[in-house]
């Protein structure tokens, strides 16, 4: 058993990772089992640099606000703004405070300096403008989409004026009220104004699609791609707010579905541009259904990775990351009869393991599921190993 697993483990390099796959994927997804550990982000950054320099990967997409990510992309491609400002305004979920994320952005800007656009690396956030406490106002996305169409298209085709949008949107704080996450009556998502905005957003996206040849010629393909992002985000946010106002038992399940669908749509758009490294929590990238308990509710949904894998087939690959110990969070050495326990016996501090060979070895022993004493670490489910393309294992996560 140990010998078979040892033979399946290699150093984490592009050659080792891509060697596990039948062909180079358009989206190579690397999951993490916990947030906020720079050791894992540093490993991600090393892999992305090597993929960019050796394998032609041009984009890194992370679990962060897709609109805020535009601030980072503008900086790394053209030097717009300052690094301090970008780290403050370009990341959601507090990820801008990470030293590893800062080093990633610094390296991307240095790498791109003086290179033509076709050789530059790009940054993308692929999460929606969503937090656990609620969702953003659709103002930024909706007005940006309208402004793009108004400046380049036939004004007579627009379904409304900018003033109409402003009147219907009202104050942003009525959209972002955190109480709406637990009290549907506080949500504005099913008010007459919100219902009208959903129809107008749909019409604006339809106009964007119908006018594609003219709009690309009148602006640029890059501007058109950005307008599509605004359209996806506006319609997605309005749909999310609609379900925040729902009072039925399926409310939370629908919100999880909508977030995953938003992520998947953004990843498919990233895939159109060429090969990319995707980084997020394992639960957002796995092919199996994701599950979560919230109070007395047991929720499950198809993750963004599951949706994208179904769409792209072999052009999507997923590596799950598992950990041995996280001493500063009270996560000690894993029991030897768990998947992490078997991997912990390997001599490497970090490695990538062939999932097919690992699954074959595990079939002989039926490993136990690990239980984490800390809610922030999600152990690897033994039943999910066969559904991955590889397992990245980090023995000890120390600060």
Short mmCIF file of C-alpha atoms in Angstrom, two decimals:
data_model
loop_
_atom_site.label_atom_id
_atom_site.label_comp_id
_atom_site.label_asym_id
_atom_site.label_seq_id
_atom_site.Cartn_x
_atom_site.Cartn_y
_atom_site.Cartn_z
CA UNK A 1 0.00 0.00 0.00
CA UNK A 2 2.60 2.57 1.09
CA UNK A 3 4.86 1.65 -1.83
CA UNK A 4 2.02 2.06 -4.32
CA UNK A 5 1.17 5.53 -2.98
CA UNK A 6 4.84 6.54 -2.88
CA UNK A 7 5.21 5.61 -6.55
CA UNK A 8 2.17 7.73 -7.38
CA UNK A 9 3.62 10.89 -5.77
CA UNK A 10 5.75 13.48 -7.57
CA UNK A 11 7.01 17.01 -7.00
CA UNK A 12 4.45 19.71 -7.85
CA UNK A 13 5.64 20.91 -11.26
CA UNK A 14 3.80 21.68 -14.50
CA UNK A 15 5.32 18.56 -16.10
CA UNK A 16 4.09 16.35 -13.26
CA UNK A 17 0.63 17.91 -13.18
CA UNK A 18 0.07 17.88 -16.94
CA UNK A 19 1.54 14.40 -17.12
CA UNK A 20 -1.48 13.15 -15.17
CA UNK A 21 -3.81 14.34 -17.93
CA UNK A 22 -4.50 13.04 -21.45
CA UNK A 23 -4.14 16.55 -22.91
CA UNK A 24 -3.46 20.10 -21.75
CA UNK A 25 -6.73 21.40 -20.25
CA UNK A 26 -8.15 24.79 -21.07
CA UNK A 27 -8.98 25.25 -17.38
CA UNK A 28 -6.64 23.68 -14.83
CA UNK A 29 -8.39 24.00 -11.45
CA UNK A 30 -6.43 23.82 -8.21
CA UNK A 31 -8.56 23.62 -5.08
CA UNK A 32 -7.74 24.50 -1.50
CA UNK A 33 -9.37 22.96 1.60
CA UNK A 34 -9.15 26.13 3.68
CA UNK A 35 -8.80 29.87 3.08
CA UNK A 36 -6.18 32.30 4.26
CA UNK A 37 -3.03 30.15 4.31
CA UNK A 38 -0.22 31.84 2.39
CA UNK A 39 1.71 28.54 2.22
CA UNK A 40 -0.96 27.25 -0.16
CA UNK A 41 -1.11 30.50 -2.11
CA UNK A 42 2.66 30.50 -2.55
CA UNK A 43 2.47 26.99 -4.00
CA UNK A 44 -0.28 28.24 -6.34
CA UNK A 45 1.83 31.20 -7.42
CA UNK A 46 4.90 29.05 -8.12
CA UNK A 47 2.81 26.72 -10.26
CA UNK A 48 1.21 29.60 -12.17
CA UNK A 49 4.56 31.24 -12.91
CA UNK A 50 5.90 27.97 -14.29
CA UNK A 51 2.73 27.32 -16.30
CA UNK A 52 2.96 30.82 -17.77
CA UNK A 53 6.64 30.56 -18.63
CA UNK A 54 6.73 26.94 -19.77
CA UNK A 55 3.25 25.93 -20.94
CA UNK A 56 1.63 29.07 -22.36
CA UNK A 57 -0.96 29.61 -19.64
CA UNK A 58 -2.01 33.25 -19.72
CA UNK A 59 -4.65 33.77 -17.00
CA UNK A 60 -5.08 33.08 -13.32
CA UNK A 61 -8.68 33.15 -12.08
CA UNK A 62 -9.38 33.14 -8.34
CA UNK A 63 -12.37 33.01 -6.02
CA UNK A 64 -12.81 36.78 -5.76
CA UNK A 65 -15.29 39.42 -6.95
CA UNK A 66 -15.30 39.49 -10.76
CA UNK A 67 -15.82 43.26 -10.97
CA UNK A 68 -13.15 44.06 -8.39
CA UNK A 69 -10.82 41.78 -10.33
CA UNK A 70 -10.92 44.25 -13.22
CA UNK A 71 -8.91 46.65 -11.04
CA UNK A 72 -6.17 44.01 -10.68
CA UNK A 73 -6.22 43.13 -14.37
CA UNK A 74 -5.90 46.79 -15.40
CA UNK A 75 -2.90 47.14 -13.11
CA UNK A 76 -1.03 44.03 -14.22
CA UNK A 77 -1.62 44.70 -17.92
CA UNK A 78 -1.18 48.48 -18.11
CA UNK A 79 0.11 49.69 -14.75
CA UNK A 80 -3.09 51.57 -13.92
CA UNK A 81 -3.11 52.60 -10.25
CA UNK A 82 -0.70 51.62 -7.49
CA UNK A 83 -0.03 48.25 -5.91
CA UNK A 84 -1.37 49.40 -2.53
CA UNK A 85 -4.58 50.67 -4.10
CA UNK A 86 -5.03 47.51 -6.16
CA UNK A 87 -4.66 45.27 -3.12
CA UNK A 88 -7.29 47.33 -1.30
CA UNK A 89 -9.85 47.64 -4.11
CA UNK A 90 -9.13 44.63 -6.33
CA UNK A 91 -9.97 41.71 -4.03
CA UNK A 92 -13.03 40.62 -2.09
CA UNK A 93 -13.36 38.37 0.98
CA UNK A 94 -10.34 40.05 2.60
CA UNK A 95 -7.95 38.37 0.13
CA UNK A 96 -6.18 41.65 -0.58
CA UNK A 97 -4.48 41.44 2.83
CA UNK A 98 -2.58 38.30 1.81
CA UNK A 99 1.17 38.72 1.33
CA UNK A 100 1.10 35.91 -1.24
CA UNK A 101 -1.64 37.61 -3.26
CA UNK A 102 0.35 40.83 -3.16
CA UNK A 103 3.44 39.03 -4.44
CA UNK A 104 1.38 37.44 -7.21
CA UNK A 105 0.15 40.85 -8.41
CA UNK A 106 3.65 42.33 -8.16
CA UNK A 107 5.12 39.48 -10.22
CA UNK A 108 2.39 39.70 -12.87
CA UNK A 109 3.00 43.43 -13.34
CA UNK A 110 6.77 42.90 -13.60
CA UNK A 111 6.31 40.01 -16.02
CA UNK A 112 4.03 42.05 -18.29
CA UNK A 113 6.12 45.22 -18.32
CA UNK A 114 7.26 45.81 -21.90
CA UNK A 115 5.53 42.74 -23.33
CA UNK A 116 2.91 42.92 -26.10
CA UNK A 117 -0.67 42.17 -25.06
CA UNK A 118 -0.58 38.72 -26.68
CA UNK A 119 2.24 37.66 -24.34
CA UNK A 120 0.90 39.18 -21.13
CA UNK A 121 -0.58 37.28 -18.22
CA UNK A 122 -4.06 38.24 -17.07
CA UNK A 123 -5.97 38.24 -13.79
CA UNK A 124 -9.64 37.42 -13.26
CA UNK A 125 -11.94 37.16 -10.29
CA UNK A 126 -14.67 34.64 -11.06
CA UNK A 127 -16.93 34.93 -8.02
CA UNK A 128 -19.95 37.20 -8.16
CA UNK A 129 -20.10 40.42 -6.10
CA UNK A 130 -21.39 38.33 -3.21
CA UNK A 131 -20.52 38.01 0.46
CA UNK A 132 -21.90 35.67 3.09
CA UNK A 133 -23.91 38.62 4.41
CA UNK A 134 -25.58 39.42 1.10
CA UNK A 135 -25.09 40.71 -2.41
CA UNK A 136 -23.96 43.97 -3.99
CA UNK A 137 -26.17 46.51 -5.68
CA UNK A 138 -26.47 45.85 -9.43
CA UNK A 139 -25.69 49.52 -10.08
CA UNK A 140 -22.06 49.20 -11.20
CA UNK A 141 -22.67 46.37 -13.64
CA UNK A 142 -25.97 47.66 -15.00
CA UNK A 143 -24.90 51.26 -15.56
CA UNK A 144 -21.57 50.18 -17.09
CA UNK A 145 -23.39 47.92 -19.56
CA UNK A 146 -25.85 50.68 -20.45
CA UNK A 147 -23.01 53.19 -20.85
CA UNK A 148 -21.11 50.88 -23.20
CA UNK A 149 -24.16 50.38 -25.43
CA UNK A 150 -25.17 54.06 -25.35
CA UNK A 151 -21.71 55.20 -26.43
CA UNK A 152 -21.37 52.79 -29.34
CA UNK A 153 -24.82 51.68 -30.44
CA UNK A 154 -28.06 53.10 -31.73
CA UNK A 155 -29.67 55.05 -28.87
CA UNK A 156 -33.13 54.31 -30.31
CA UNK A 157 -32.58 50.60 -29.61
CA UNK A 158 -31.89 51.07 -25.92
CA UNK A 159 -34.81 49.93 -23.74
CA UNK A 160 -34.36 52.80 -21.28
CA UNK A 161 -32.34 55.87 -20.42
CA UNK A 162 -29.57 56.12 -17.84
CA UNK A 163 -31.89 58.30 -15.73
CA UNK A 164 -34.50 55.55 -15.69
CA UNK A 165 -31.93 53.08 -14.39
CA UNK A 166 -30.85 55.48 -11.66
CA UNK A 167 -34.43 56.04 -10.55
CA UNK A 168 -35.19 52.32 -10.41
CA UNK A 169 -31.94 51.46 -8.64
CA UNK A 170 -32.41 53.98 -5.87
CA UNK A 171 -29.95 54.00 -2.98
CA UNK A 172 -27.38 51.20 -2.88
CA UNK A 173 -27.89 50.49 0.81
CA UNK A 174 -31.37 49.13 0.17
CA UNK A 175 -29.75 46.39 -1.94
CA UNK A 176 -26.92 45.66 0.47
CA UNK A 177 -28.86 45.48 3.74
CA UNK A 178 -27.18 42.52 5.56
CA UNK A 179 -30.42 41.75 7.38
CA UNK A 180 -31.90 40.55 4.08
CA UNK A 181 -29.78 37.39 4.18
CA UNK A 182 -31.74 36.06 7.15
CA UNK A 183 -34.96 38.04 6.71
CA UNK A 184 -36.42 37.83 3.18
CA UNK A 185 -38.84 40.66 3.94
CA UNK A 186 -35.86 43.05 4.09
CA UNK A 187 -34.85 42.25 0.50
CA UNK A 188 -35.83 44.55 -2.37
CA UNK A 189 -35.45 41.74 -4.90
CA UNK A 190 -39.17 41.36 -5.62
CA UNK A 191 -40.24 44.99 -5.53
CA UNK A 192 -41.77 46.50 -8.70
CA UNK A 193 -38.54 48.46 -9.31
CA UNK A 194 -36.42 45.32 -9.09
CA UNK A 195 -38.77 43.40 -11.38
CA UNK A 196 -38.55 46.19 -13.97
CA UNK A 197 -34.76 46.22 -13.69
CA UNK A 198 -34.62 42.47 -14.39
CA UNK A 199 -36.53 42.99 -17.64
CA UNK A 200 -34.37 45.94 -18.65
CA UNK A 201 -31.15 44.06 -17.87
CA UNK A 202 -32.35 41.15 -19.99
CA UNK A 203 -33.10 43.52 -22.88
CA UNK A 204 -29.67 45.18 -22.57
CA UNK A 205 -27.89 41.82 -22.68
CA UNK A 206 -29.97 40.77 -25.68
CA UNK A 207 -29.01 44.01 -27.44
CA UNK A 208 -25.35 43.42 -26.62
CA UNK A 209 -25.53 39.97 -28.23
CA UNK A 210 -27.45 41.17 -31.27
CA UNK A 211 -25.07 44.05 -31.94
CA UNK A 212 -21.87 42.02 -31.45
CA UNK A 213 -20.30 42.61 -34.91
CA UNK A 214 -20.85 46.37 -34.76
CA UNK A 215 -19.80 46.71 -31.13
CA UNK A 216 -16.51 44.88 -31.56
CA UNK A 217 -15.70 46.99 -34.63
CA UNK A 218 -16.71 50.22 -32.85
CA UNK A 219 -14.74 49.50 -29.69
CA UNK A 220 -12.52 46.42 -29.29
CA UNK A 221 -12.91 42.76 -28.54
CA UNK A 222 -11.51 43.45 -25.06
CA UNK A 223 -14.18 46.12 -24.37
CA UNK A 224 -16.87 43.77 -25.67
CA UNK A 225 -15.66 40.97 -23.36
CA UNK A 226 -15.86 43.40 -20.44
CA UNK A 227 -19.38 44.46 -21.43
CA UNK A 228 -20.42 40.80 -21.46
CA UNK A 229 -19.06 40.50 -17.91
CA UNK A 230 -21.16 43.50 -16.89
CA UNK A 231 -24.21 41.87 -18.48
CA UNK A 232 -23.68 38.51 -16.76
CA UNK A 233 -23.12 40.23 -13.44
CA UNK A 234 -26.14 42.55 -13.70
CA UNK A 235 -28.58 39.80 -14.60
CA UNK A 236 -27.01 37.42 -12.07
CA UNK A 237 -27.24 39.92 -9.22
CA UNK A 238 -30.85 40.79 -9.98
CA UNK A 239 -31.72 37.10 -10.05
CA UNK A 240 -29.87 36.58 -6.76
CA UNK A 241 -31.74 39.46 -5.12
CA UNK A 242 -35.03 38.02 -6.41
CA UNK A 243 -34.34 34.75 -4.57
CA UNK A 244 -33.14 36.56 -1.45
CA UNK A 245 -36.70 37.83 -1.16
CA UNK A 246 -38.13 34.31 -1.42
CA UNK A 247 -39.81 32.78 1.64
CA UNK A 248 -40.03 29.16 0.51
CA UNK A 249 -37.90 26.26 1.85
CA UNK A 250 -35.79 26.21 -1.32
CA UNK A 251 -34.47 29.76 -0.81
CA UNK A 252 -30.95 28.91 0.40
CA UNK A 253 -30.54 26.08 -2.09
CA UNK A 254 -31.40 28.45 -4.93
CA UNK A 255 -28.93 31.06 -3.68
CA UNK A 256 -26.15 28.45 -3.62
CA UNK A 257 -27.13 27.33 -7.12
CA UNK A 258 -27.07 30.90 -8.40
CA UNK A 259 -23.64 31.65 -6.95
CA UNK A 260 -22.26 28.46 -8.54
CA UNK A 261 -23.87 29.33 -11.87
CA UNK A 262 -22.35 32.81 -11.75
CA UNK A 263 -18.92 31.35 -11.07
CA UNK A 264 -19.32 28.82 -13.87
CA UNK A 265 -20.36 31.45 -16.42
CA UNK A 266 -17.32 33.55 -15.55
CA UNK A 267 -15.01 30.54 -15.83
CA UNK A 268 -16.41 29.62 -19.24
CA UNK A 269 -15.73 33.19 -20.37
CA UNK A 270 -12.14 32.88 -19.07
CA UNK A 271 -11.78 29.62 -20.99
CA UNK A 272 -12.65 31.39 -24.24
CA UNK A 273 -9.43 33.40 -23.95
CA UNK A 274 -7.12 30.40 -23.65
CA UNK A 275 -5.58 28.16 -20.98
CA UNK A 276 -5.96 29.38 -17.41
CA UNK A 277 -5.16 28.28 -13.87
CA UNK A 278 -8.24 28.44 -11.62
CA UNK A 279 -7.89 28.66 -7.84
CA UNK A 280 -10.68 28.39 -5.26
CA UNK A 281 -11.96 26.20 -2.45
CA UNK A 282 -12.21 22.51 -3.31
CA UNK A 283 -15.98 22.71 -2.81
CA UNK A 284 -16.31 25.22 -5.67
CA UNK A 285 -14.20 23.21 -8.12
CA UNK A 286 -15.01 19.54 -7.47
CA UNK A 287 -17.05 17.42 -9.87
CA UNK A 288 -19.12 15.78 -7.13
CA UNK A 289 -22.07 17.60 -5.59
CA UNK A 290 -21.11 20.04 -2.85
CA UNK A 291 -22.87 19.83 0.51
CA UNK A 292 -23.25 22.06 3.56
CA UNK A 293 -25.23 22.12 6.78
CA UNK A 294 -26.82 25.43 7.76
CA UNK A 295 -28.70 25.19 11.02
CA UNK A 296 -31.18 22.35 10.59
CA UNK A 297 -30.90 22.47 6.78
CA UNK A 298 -28.82 20.02 4.77
CA UNK A 299 -28.00 21.75 1.49
CA UNK A 300 -26.43 20.42 -1.68
CA UNK A 301 -25.70 21.94 -5.08
CA UNK A 302 -23.65 21.44 -8.21
CA UNK A 303 -20.48 23.49 -7.88
CA UNK A 304 -19.02 25.76 -10.54
CA UNK A 305 -16.42 23.07 -11.27
CA UNK A 306 -19.10 20.42 -11.78
CA UNK A 307 -20.99 22.69 -14.19
CA UNK A 308 -17.87 23.66 -16.14
CA UNK A 309 -16.63 20.07 -16.25
CA UNK A 310 -19.97 18.99 -17.75
CA UNK A 311 -19.62 21.72 -20.40
CA UNK A 312 -15.93 21.39 -21.24
CA UNK A 313 -15.33 17.69 -20.68
CA UNK A 314 -11.63 16.88 -20.98
CA UNK A 315 -10.73 20.56 -21.26
CA UNK A 316 -11.41 20.91 -17.52
CA UNK A 317 -9.08 19.30 -14.97
CA UNK A 318 -9.32 19.41 -11.19
CA UNK A 319 -6.61 18.93 -8.57
CA UNK A 320 -7.85 18.84 -4.97
CA UNK A 321 -5.50 19.93 -2.18
CA UNK A 322 -5.35 18.06 1.13
CA UNK A 323 -3.37 18.93 4.25
CA UNK A 324 -1.62 17.05 7.02
CA UNK A 325 -1.48 19.48 9.93
CA UNK A 326 -2.42 23.10 10.62
CA UNK A 327 -0.85 23.54 14.09
CA UNK A 328 -2.03 27.13 14.63
CA UNK A 329 -5.64 25.98 14.13
CA UNK A 330 -5.39 22.86 16.29
CA UNK A 331 -5.39 20.45 13.35
CA UNK A 332 -2.89 17.77 14.35
CA UNK A 333 -1.46 14.79 12.45
CA UNK A 334 -4.22 12.88 10.66
CA UNK A 335 -5.24 9.39 11.77
CA UNK A 336 -3.28 6.81 9.78
CA UNK A 337 -6.45 5.15 8.43
CA UNK A 338 -7.58 8.32 6.60
CA UNK A 339 -6.52 9.46 3.13
CA UNK A 340 -4.55 12.31 4.68
CA UNK A 341 -2.98 9.87 7.13
CA UNK A 342 -1.73 7.65 4.30
CA UNK A 343 -0.34 10.67 2.45
CA UNK A 344 1.22 12.01 5.64
CA UNK A 345 3.50 8.97 5.68
CA UNK A 346 5.11 10.11 2.41
CA UNK A 347 8.58 11.66 2.72
CA UNK A 348 7.77 14.80 0.69
CA UNK A 349 6.66 18.02 2.34
CA UNK A 350 4.42 18.62 -0.66
CA UNK A 351 3.64 16.52 -3.68
CA UNK A 352 1.05 15.77 -6.35
CA UNK A 353 -0.40 12.27 -6.39
CA UNK A 354 -1.93 10.43 -9.35
CA UNK A 355 -5.60 10.19 -8.32
CA UNK A 356 -6.31 7.06 -10.36
CA UNK A 357 -3.46 5.13 -8.76
CA UNK A 358 -4.37 6.51 -5.34
CA UNK A 359 -8.03 5.50 -5.78
CA UNK A 360 -6.96 1.98 -6.77
CA UNK A 361 -4.80 1.71 -3.65
CA UNK A 362 -7.57 3.06 -1.41
CA UNK A 363 -10.02 0.49 -2.75
CA UNK A 364 -8.02 -2.13 -0.90
CA UNK A 365 -8.34 -0.50 2.53
CA UNK A 366 -11.59 1.54 2.58
CA UNK A 367 -10.11 4.56 4.43
CA UNK A 368 -12.04 6.37 7.11
CA UNK A 369 -13.27 9.93 6.66
CA UNK A 370 -11.16 12.43 8.59
CA UNK A 371 -12.93 14.76 11.02
CA UNK A 372 -11.42 18.20 11.50
CA UNK A 373 -11.52 19.83 14.95
CA UNK A 374 -11.56 23.21 13.19
CA UNK A 375 -14.54 24.27 11.06
CA UNK A 376 -12.29 26.15 8.62
CA UNK A 377 -10.61 23.03 7.24
CA UNK A 378 -12.61 20.64 5.04
CA UNK A 379 -10.90 17.21 4.98
CA UNK A 380 -10.76 15.23 1.76
CA UNK A 381 -13.76 12.95 1.24
CA UNK A 382 -12.41 9.49 0.31
CA UNK A 383 -15.36 9.04 -2.04
CA UNK A 384 -14.26 12.08 -4.07
CA UNK A 385 -10.70 10.94 -4.81
CA UNK A 386 -11.65 9.05 -7.99
CA UNK A 387 -13.43 12.15 -9.30
CA UNK A 388 -10.26 14.24 -9.26
CA UNK A 389 -7.37 14.30 -11.70
CA UNK A 390 -4.79 14.53 -8.94
CA UNK A 391 -4.32 15.27 -5.25
CA UNK A 392 -1.89 17.96 -4.12
CA UNK A 393 -0.76 17.19 -0.58
CA UNK A 394 0.94 19.63 1.79
CA UNK A 395 2.23 17.89 4.92
CA UNK A 396 2.38 20.80 7.38
CA UNK A 397 0.91 24.30 7.07
CA UNK A 398 2.89 26.59 9.34
CA UNK A 399 2.89 30.37 9.66
#
